[in-house]
XYZ file of C-alpha atoms in Angstrom:
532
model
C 0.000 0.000 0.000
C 1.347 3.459 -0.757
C 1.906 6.067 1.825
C 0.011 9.296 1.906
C 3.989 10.850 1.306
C 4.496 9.595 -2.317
C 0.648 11.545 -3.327
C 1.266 14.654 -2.011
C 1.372 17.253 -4.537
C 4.525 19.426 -5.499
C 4.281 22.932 -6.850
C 4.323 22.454 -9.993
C 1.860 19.595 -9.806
C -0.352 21.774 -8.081
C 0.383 24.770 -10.430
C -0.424 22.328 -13.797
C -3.631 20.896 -11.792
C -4.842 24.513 -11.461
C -4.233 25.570 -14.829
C -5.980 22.608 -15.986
C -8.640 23.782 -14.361
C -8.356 27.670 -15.011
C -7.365 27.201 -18.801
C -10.450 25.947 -19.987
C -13.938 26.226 -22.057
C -13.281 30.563 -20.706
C -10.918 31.617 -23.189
C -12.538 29.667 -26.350
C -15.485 32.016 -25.665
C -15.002 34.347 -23.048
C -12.920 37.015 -25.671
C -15.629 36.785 -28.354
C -18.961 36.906 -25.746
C -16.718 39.781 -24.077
C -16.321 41.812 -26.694
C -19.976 41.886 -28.230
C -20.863 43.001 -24.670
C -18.019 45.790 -23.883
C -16.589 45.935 -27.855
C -12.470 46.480 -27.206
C -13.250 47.576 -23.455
C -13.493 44.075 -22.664
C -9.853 43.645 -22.195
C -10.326 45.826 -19.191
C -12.977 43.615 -17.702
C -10.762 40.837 -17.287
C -8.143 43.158 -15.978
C -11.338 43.919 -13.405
C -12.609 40.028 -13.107
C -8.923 39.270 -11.982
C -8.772 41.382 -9.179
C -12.320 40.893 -8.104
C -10.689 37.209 -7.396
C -7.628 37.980 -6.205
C -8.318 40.256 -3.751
C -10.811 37.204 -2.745
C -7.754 34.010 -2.709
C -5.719 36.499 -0.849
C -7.771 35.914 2.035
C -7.764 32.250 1.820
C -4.593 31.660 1.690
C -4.370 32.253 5.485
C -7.442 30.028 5.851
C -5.812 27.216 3.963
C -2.679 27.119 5.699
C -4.147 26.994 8.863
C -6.779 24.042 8.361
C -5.247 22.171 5.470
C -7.545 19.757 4.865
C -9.751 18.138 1.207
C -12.313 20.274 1.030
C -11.794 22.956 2.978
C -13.587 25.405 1.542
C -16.686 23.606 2.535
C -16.015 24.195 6.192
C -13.964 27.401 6.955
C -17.011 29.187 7.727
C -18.494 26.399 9.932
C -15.686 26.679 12.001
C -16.161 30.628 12.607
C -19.747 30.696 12.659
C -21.285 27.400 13.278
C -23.537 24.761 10.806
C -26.135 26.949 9.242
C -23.707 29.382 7.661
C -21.057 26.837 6.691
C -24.192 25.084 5.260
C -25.088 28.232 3.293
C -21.501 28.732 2.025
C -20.837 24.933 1.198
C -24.161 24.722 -0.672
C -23.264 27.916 -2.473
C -20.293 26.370 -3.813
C -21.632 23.275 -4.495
C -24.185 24.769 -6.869
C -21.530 26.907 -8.701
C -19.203 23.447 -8.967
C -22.070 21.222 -10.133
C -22.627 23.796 -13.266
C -18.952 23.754 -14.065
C -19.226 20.186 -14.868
C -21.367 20.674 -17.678
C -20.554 23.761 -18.926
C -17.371 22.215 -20.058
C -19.137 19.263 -21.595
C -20.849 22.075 -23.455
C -18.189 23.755 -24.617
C -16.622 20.430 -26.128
C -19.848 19.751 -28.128
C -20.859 23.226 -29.165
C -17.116 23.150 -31.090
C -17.888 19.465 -32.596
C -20.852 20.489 -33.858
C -19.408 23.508 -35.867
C -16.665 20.668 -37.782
C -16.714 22.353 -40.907
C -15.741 19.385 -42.853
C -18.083 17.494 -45.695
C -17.762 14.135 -43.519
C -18.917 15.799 -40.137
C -22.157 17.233 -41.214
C -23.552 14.662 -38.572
C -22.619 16.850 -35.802
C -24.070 19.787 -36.670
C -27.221 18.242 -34.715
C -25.510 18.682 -31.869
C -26.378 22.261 -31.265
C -29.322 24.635 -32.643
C -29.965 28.023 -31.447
C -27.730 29.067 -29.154
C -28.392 25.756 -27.458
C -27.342 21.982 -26.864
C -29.714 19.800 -28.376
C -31.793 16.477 -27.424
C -28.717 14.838 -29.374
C -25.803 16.718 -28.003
C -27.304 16.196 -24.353
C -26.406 12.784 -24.202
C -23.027 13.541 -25.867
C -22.904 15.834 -22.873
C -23.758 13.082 -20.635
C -20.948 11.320 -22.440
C -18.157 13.655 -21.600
C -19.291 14.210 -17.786
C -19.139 10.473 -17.422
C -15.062 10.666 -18.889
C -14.524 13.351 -16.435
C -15.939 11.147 -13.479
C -14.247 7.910 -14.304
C -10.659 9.502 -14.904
C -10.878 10.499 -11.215
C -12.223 7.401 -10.168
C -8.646 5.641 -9.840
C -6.092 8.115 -8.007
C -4.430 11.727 -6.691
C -1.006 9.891 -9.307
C -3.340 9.376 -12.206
C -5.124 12.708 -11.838
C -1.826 14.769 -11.564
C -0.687 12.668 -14.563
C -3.324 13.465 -16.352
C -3.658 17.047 -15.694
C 0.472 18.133 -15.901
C 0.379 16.751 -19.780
C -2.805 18.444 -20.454
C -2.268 21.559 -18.749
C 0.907 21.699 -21.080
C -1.250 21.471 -24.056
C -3.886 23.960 -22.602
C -0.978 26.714 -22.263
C 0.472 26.004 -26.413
C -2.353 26.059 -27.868
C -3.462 29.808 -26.635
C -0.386 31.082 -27.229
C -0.131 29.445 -30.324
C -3.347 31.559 -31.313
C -2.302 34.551 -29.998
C 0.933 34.580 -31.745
C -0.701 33.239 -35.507
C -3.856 35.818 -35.168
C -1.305 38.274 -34.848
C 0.644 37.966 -37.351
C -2.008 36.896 -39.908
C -4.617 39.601 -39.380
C -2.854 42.538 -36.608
C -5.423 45.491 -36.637
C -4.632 48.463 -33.903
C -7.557 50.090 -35.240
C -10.223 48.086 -33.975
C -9.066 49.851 -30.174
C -10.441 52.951 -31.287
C -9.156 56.437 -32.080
C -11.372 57.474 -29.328
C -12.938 57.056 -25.782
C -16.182 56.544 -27.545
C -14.898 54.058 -30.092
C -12.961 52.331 -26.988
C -15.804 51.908 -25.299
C -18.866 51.975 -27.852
C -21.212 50.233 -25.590
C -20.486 52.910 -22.241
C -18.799 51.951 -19.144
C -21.183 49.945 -17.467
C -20.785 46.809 -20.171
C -17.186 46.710 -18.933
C -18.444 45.182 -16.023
C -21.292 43.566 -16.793
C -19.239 41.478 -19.052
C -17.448 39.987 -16.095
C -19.684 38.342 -14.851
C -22.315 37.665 -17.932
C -19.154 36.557 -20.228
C -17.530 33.993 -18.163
C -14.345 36.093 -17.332
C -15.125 35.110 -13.324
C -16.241 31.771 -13.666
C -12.537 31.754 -16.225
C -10.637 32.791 -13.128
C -12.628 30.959 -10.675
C -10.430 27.939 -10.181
C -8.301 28.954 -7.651
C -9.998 26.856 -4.822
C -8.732 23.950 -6.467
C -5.362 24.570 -4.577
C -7.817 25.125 -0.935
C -9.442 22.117 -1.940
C -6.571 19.824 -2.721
C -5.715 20.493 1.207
C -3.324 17.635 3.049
C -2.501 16.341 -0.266
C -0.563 19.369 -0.738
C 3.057 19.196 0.304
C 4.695 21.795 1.921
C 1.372 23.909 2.246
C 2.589 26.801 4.380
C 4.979 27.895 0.839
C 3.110 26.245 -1.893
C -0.744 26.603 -1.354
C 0.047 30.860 -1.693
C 2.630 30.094 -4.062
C 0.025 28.108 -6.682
C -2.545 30.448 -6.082
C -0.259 33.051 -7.476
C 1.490 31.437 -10.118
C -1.700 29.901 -11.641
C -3.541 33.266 -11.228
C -0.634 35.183 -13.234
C -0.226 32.954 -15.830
C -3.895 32.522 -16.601
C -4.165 35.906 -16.675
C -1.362 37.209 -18.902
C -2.550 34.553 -21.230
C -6.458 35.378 -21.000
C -5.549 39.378 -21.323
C -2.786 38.249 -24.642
C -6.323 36.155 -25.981
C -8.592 38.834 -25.661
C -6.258 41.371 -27.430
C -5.632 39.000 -30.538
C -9.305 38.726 -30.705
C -9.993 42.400 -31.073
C -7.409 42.956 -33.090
C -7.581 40.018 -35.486
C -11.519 41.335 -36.874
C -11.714 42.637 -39.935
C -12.296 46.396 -39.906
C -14.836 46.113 -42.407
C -16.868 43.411 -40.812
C -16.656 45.669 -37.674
C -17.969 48.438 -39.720
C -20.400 46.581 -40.939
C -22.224 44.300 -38.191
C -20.367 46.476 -34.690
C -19.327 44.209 -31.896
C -22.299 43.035 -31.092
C -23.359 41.722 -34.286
C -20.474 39.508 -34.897
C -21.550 35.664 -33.966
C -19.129 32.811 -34.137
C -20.360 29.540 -32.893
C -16.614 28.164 -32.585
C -15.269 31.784 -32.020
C -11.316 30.907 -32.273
C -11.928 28.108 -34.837
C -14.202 30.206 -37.254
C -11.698 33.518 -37.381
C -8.660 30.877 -38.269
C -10.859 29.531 -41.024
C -11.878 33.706 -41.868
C -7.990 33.964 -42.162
C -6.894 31.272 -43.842
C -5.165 29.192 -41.211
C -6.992 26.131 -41.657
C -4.617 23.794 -39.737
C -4.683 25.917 -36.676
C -8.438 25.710 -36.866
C -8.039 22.050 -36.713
C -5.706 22.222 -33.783
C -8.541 24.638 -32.015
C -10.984 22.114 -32.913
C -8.566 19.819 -31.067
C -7.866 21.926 -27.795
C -12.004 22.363 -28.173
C -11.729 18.808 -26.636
C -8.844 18.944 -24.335
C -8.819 22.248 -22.051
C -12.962 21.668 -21.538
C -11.870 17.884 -20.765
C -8.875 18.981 -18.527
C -10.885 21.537 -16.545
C -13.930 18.847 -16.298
C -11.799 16.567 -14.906
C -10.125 19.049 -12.285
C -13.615 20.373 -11.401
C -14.901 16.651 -10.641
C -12.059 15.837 -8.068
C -13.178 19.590 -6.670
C -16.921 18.617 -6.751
C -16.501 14.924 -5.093
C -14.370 16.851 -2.296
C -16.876 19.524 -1.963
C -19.849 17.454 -0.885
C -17.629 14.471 0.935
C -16.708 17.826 2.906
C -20.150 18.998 3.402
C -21.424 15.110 5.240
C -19.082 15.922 7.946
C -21.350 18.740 8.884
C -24.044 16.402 9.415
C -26.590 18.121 6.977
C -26.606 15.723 3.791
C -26.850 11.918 3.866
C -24.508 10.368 5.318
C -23.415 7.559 2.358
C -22.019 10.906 0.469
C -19.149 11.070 3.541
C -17.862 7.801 2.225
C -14.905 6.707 0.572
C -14.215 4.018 -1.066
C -11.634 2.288 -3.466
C -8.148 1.392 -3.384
C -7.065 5.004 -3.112
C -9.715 6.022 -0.838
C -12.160 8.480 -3.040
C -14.906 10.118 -2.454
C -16.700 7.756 -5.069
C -20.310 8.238 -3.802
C -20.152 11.907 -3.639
C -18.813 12.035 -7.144
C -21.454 10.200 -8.622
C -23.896 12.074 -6.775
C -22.569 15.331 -8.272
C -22.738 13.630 -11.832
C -26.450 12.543 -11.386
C -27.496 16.159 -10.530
C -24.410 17.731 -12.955
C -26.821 15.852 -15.761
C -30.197 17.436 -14.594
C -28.609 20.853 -14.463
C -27.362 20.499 -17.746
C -30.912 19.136 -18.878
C -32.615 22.557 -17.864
C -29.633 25.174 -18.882
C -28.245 24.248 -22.334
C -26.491 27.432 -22.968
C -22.694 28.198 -22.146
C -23.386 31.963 -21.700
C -26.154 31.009 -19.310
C -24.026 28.222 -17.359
C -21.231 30.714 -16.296
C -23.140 33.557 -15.222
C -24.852 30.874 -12.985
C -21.196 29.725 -11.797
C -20.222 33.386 -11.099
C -23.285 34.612 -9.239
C -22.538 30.926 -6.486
C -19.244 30.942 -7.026
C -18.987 34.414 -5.327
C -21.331 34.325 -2.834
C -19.822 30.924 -1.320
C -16.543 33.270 -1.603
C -18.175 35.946 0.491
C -17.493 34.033 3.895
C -14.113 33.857 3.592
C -12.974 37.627 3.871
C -15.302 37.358 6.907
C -13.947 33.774 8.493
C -10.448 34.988 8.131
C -10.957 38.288 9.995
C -13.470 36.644 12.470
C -10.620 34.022 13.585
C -7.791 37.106 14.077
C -10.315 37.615 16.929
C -12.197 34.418 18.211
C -8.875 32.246 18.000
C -5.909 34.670 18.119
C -3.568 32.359 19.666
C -3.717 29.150 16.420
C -1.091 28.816 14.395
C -0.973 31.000 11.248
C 2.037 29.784 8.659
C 0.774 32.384 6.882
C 0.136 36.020 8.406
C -1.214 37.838 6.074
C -0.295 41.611 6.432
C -2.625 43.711 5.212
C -5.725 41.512 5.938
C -7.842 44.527 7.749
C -7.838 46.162 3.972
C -8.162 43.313 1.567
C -10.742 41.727 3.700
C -13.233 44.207 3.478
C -11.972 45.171 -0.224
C -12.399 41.735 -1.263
C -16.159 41.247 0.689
C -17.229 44.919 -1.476
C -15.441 43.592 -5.037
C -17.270 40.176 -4.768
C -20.596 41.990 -3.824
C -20.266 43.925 -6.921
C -19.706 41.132 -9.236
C -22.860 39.490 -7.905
C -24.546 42.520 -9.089
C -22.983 42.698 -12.277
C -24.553 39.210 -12.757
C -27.934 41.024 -13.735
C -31.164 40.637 -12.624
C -33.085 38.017 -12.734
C -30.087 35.759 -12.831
C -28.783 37.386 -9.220
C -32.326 35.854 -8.048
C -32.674 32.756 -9.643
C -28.981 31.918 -8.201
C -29.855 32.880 -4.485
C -32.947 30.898 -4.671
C -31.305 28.336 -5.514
C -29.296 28.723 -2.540
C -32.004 29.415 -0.492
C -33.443 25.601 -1.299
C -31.046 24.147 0.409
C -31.885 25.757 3.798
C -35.160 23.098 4.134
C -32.738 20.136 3.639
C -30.556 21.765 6.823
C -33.795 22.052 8.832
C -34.629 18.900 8.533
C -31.595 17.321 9.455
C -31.532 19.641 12.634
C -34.750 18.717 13.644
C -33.411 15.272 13.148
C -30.620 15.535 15.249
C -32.725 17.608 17.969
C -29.810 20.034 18.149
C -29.735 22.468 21.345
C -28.078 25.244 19.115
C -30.355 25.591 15.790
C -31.197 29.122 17.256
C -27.493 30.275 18.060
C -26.376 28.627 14.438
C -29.139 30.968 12.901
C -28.478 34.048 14.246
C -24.765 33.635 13.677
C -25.783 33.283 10.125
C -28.540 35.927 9.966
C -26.094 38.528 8.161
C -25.967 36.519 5.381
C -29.303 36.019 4.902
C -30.312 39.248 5.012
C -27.101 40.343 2.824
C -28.955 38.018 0.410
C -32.705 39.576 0.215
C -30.551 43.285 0.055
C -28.623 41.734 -2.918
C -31.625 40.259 -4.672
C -33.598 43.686 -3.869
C -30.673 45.929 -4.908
C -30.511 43.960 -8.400
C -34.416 44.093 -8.843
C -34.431 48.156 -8.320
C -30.680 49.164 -9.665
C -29.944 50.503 -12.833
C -31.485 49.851 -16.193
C -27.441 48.629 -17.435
C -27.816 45.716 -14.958
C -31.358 45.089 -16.167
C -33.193 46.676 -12.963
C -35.742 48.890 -12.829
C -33.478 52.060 -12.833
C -34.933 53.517 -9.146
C -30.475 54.160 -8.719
C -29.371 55.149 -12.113
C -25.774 53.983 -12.516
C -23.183 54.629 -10.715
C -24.720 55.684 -7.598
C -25.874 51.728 -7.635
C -22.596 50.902 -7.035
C -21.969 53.187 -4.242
C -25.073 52.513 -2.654
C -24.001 48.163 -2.861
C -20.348 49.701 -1.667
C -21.571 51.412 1.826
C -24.128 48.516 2.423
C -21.839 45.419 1.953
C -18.882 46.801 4.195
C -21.973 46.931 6.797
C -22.461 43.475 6.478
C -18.885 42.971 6.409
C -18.797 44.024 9.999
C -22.012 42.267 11.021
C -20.662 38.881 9.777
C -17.431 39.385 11.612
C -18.897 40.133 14.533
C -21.464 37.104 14.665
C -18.687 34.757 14.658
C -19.396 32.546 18.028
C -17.961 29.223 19.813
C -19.792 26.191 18.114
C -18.361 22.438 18.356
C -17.067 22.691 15.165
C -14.712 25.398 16.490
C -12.878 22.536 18.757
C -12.521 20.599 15.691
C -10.792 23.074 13.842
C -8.495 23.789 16.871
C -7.734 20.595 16.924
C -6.683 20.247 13.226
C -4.664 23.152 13.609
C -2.712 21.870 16.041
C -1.493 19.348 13.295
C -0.018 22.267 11.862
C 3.704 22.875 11.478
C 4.670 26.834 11.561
């Protein structure tokens, strides 16, 4: 039997396992949906969607050196303030993870289908309308299954897998950027102007962030909170992988998004605007437009392997995620299982691809998929800003490998950034996500009520910031600006100021409900494992 030494995962394991997850379905569309939003603004917006999450890892990375564990992310905010808000958070994650699954499936097939040679004409019936089809579905179905199965059989096989993918995932984007620019290199298409820089007004610039993926294209940072214990030397390398995969992603997505603007022909810009130019295999199609038919074929390629690399990191994140969440005692208890020879959370995962397939069923559309994954994603992310400040107070004496310095700005920064981006998420999707969320409160209920807990009361009003912050957010959407599609009572920007001065109040309501639950002992306890 192998000992838990020879999996842990070196840096550069863990930086190609977080590429492979970063580097994936995003940057074949995120450029092209991007810039019919903002037009050549959009390169800002990523600029923008990378510090939104930055500011947010920065946080975590004290969290994750401190309890270093699979999964953590599930329970950081369960060991502040107690079940029902590291229930809300978990679930919130949960949801956003269980719609990355698919949306890379989708990606995969919504390239196949646009094959544009004689002999592929079958898979054209893959995709109609702006939509997977009956027939792609279980194509869909098809990939998700690959994804689950390849992480089935180890932590070796996985990293394997992933550091010759990853590899791929980098070429092959800067491959493209370096062939669009020197077959079709158009300065132009910037703009002579503010206007023509930003045809569309400011407001798209951030919109886009959210509503074109550029988020849910950074979002896979956790994967180095997540991988925990199997992490070696995780006071250096859990901050050092959240930095080098975060830098590298985003040079490369900010290098894509320029070749994209730049490659257009002026006159089809002059003709149709951004907005009116629709690719269904955005990277693939221009390289056919200029001639470079066997780079098409290679994007037609990479259409397979970054969606297939990042499903595959997502599904070891998902299985972790909700083998994290048993241990709270608020989901069945077979999902806490793990079976195998290497010990995996194999219940869980095939739980996640079960419900990964329904979601899928109902939301067909990419575009539609990673606004959902943004609008979760970041408000599972708001607890940690909150957690990390909460434990400088409640447990000042556990040992912190990592001290972060300037934690009394960037916690609050990143709690106001991530509140933003929910907003930029547009009504009615803001809504639809936190309801969602809020269905998952009747499954906790019942399992307190099961377990006749004394502190159901405590655990709620511990949590009662949240849930509040959440009707503000889903009010603030309904009646903000007309840009965010509200109802315009705030015109824009006073929106933003109004969602600035209200979030840093919940800010210091959440750290201040932090209390003493069980939970709390636990994560003393696996912080005394720690090594400083």
């Amino acid at each position: 039997m192998k000992s838990k030494k020879t999996k842990k995962i070196g840096l550069f394991q863990l930086v190609m396992l977080t590429l492979g997850s970063l580097i994936g379905s995003g940057w074949l569309f995120g450029s092209w949906e991007a810039t019919r939003v903002a037009g050549p603004a959009a390169i800002i917006s990523w600029v923008i969607g990378g510090i939104v999450i930055a500011s947010i890892a920065y946080n975590y990375i004290e969290l994750g050196t401190m309890f270093p564990e699979a999964g953590g992310m599930s329970r950081y905010a369960q060991y502040s303030h107690g079940p029902l808000l590291g229930f809300i958070s978990s679930w919130s994650n949960w949801v956003s993870l269980i719609a990355l699954i698919p949306i890379e499936a989708v990606a995969a097939v919504q390239y196949m289908s646009s094959w544009p040679w004689s002999w592929a004409n079958w898979t054209k019936q893959f995709f109609s309308n702006g939509e997977i089809t009956t027939a792609g579905l279980f194509l869909v179905f098809g990939f998700m299954l690959l994804f689950t199965l390849i992480n089935f059989w180890s932590v070796t096989l996985l990293t394997r897998f992933t550091n010759f993918i990853s590899i791929f995932k980098i070429g092959i984007p800067t491959l493209t950027v370096i062939m669009l620019t020197l077959s079709s290199f158009h300065t132009g298409n910037y703009g002579h102007s503010l206007h023509e820089f930003m045809p569309y007004g400011s407001a798209p610039i951030f919109s886009a962030t959210a509503t074109a993926g550029i988020v849910f294209s950074f979002n896979a940072f956790q994967t180095v909170i997540n991988m925990g214990s199997e992490i070696k030397n995780t006071k250096k390398n859990i901050s050092r992988g959240i930095f080098l995969s975060l830098l590298i992603s985003g040079i490369i997505y900010v290098l894509i998004q320029s070749a994209f603007i730049t490659a257009i022909d002026p006159a089809t810009l002059a003709k149709h605007g951004w907005s009116g130019i629709n690719f269904s295999s955005p990277f693939a199609d221009l390289a056919i437009l200029l001639g470079i038919h066997w780079l098409s074929v290679l994007l037609y390629l990479d259409a397979f392997i970054s969606p297939v690399g990042t499903g595959v990191s997502f599904a070891a994140s998902t299985g972790r995620v909700l083998f994290a969440m048993e241990s709270n005692k608020h989901v069945p208890k077979f999902l806490g299982k793990l079976s195998g020879r290497f010990h995996m959370p194999h219940a869980a995962m095939l739980t996640n691809l079960v419900i990964s397939m329904l979601m899928v069923s109902v939301f067909r559309s990419w575009s539609v998929l990673a606004t959902v994954v943004c609008a979760s994603t970041l408000i599972a992310y708001l607890t940690g800003p909150v957690t990390t400040v909460a434990f400088r107070h409640l447990a000042p004496d556990f040992k912190r490998p990592v001290k972060l310095r300037f934690i009394s700005i960037m916690a609050p920064l990143a709690f106001v950034l991530a509140s933003l981006a929910i907003y930029w998420s547009m009504w009615p999707t803001t809504v639809e996500v936190i309801i969602v969320i809020m269905l998952g409160l009747p499954i906790y209920f019942y399992y307190e009520y099961k377990a006749k807990h004394n502190d159901t009361l405590k655990a709620f009003k511990s949590a009662l910031w949240l849930i509040v912050y959440l009707i503000f957010i889903s009010i603030i959407s309904f009646i903000g600006s007309h840009e965010f599609n509200g109802i315009n009572w705030i015109h824009y920007p006073w929106d933003f100021v109004v969602i600035v001065v209200v979030s840093l109040i919940f800010y210091y309501w959440g750290v201040k409900s932090a209390k003493v639950f069980p939970d709390y002992y636990k994560a003393k306890e696996l912080n005394q494992t720690v090594k400083e």
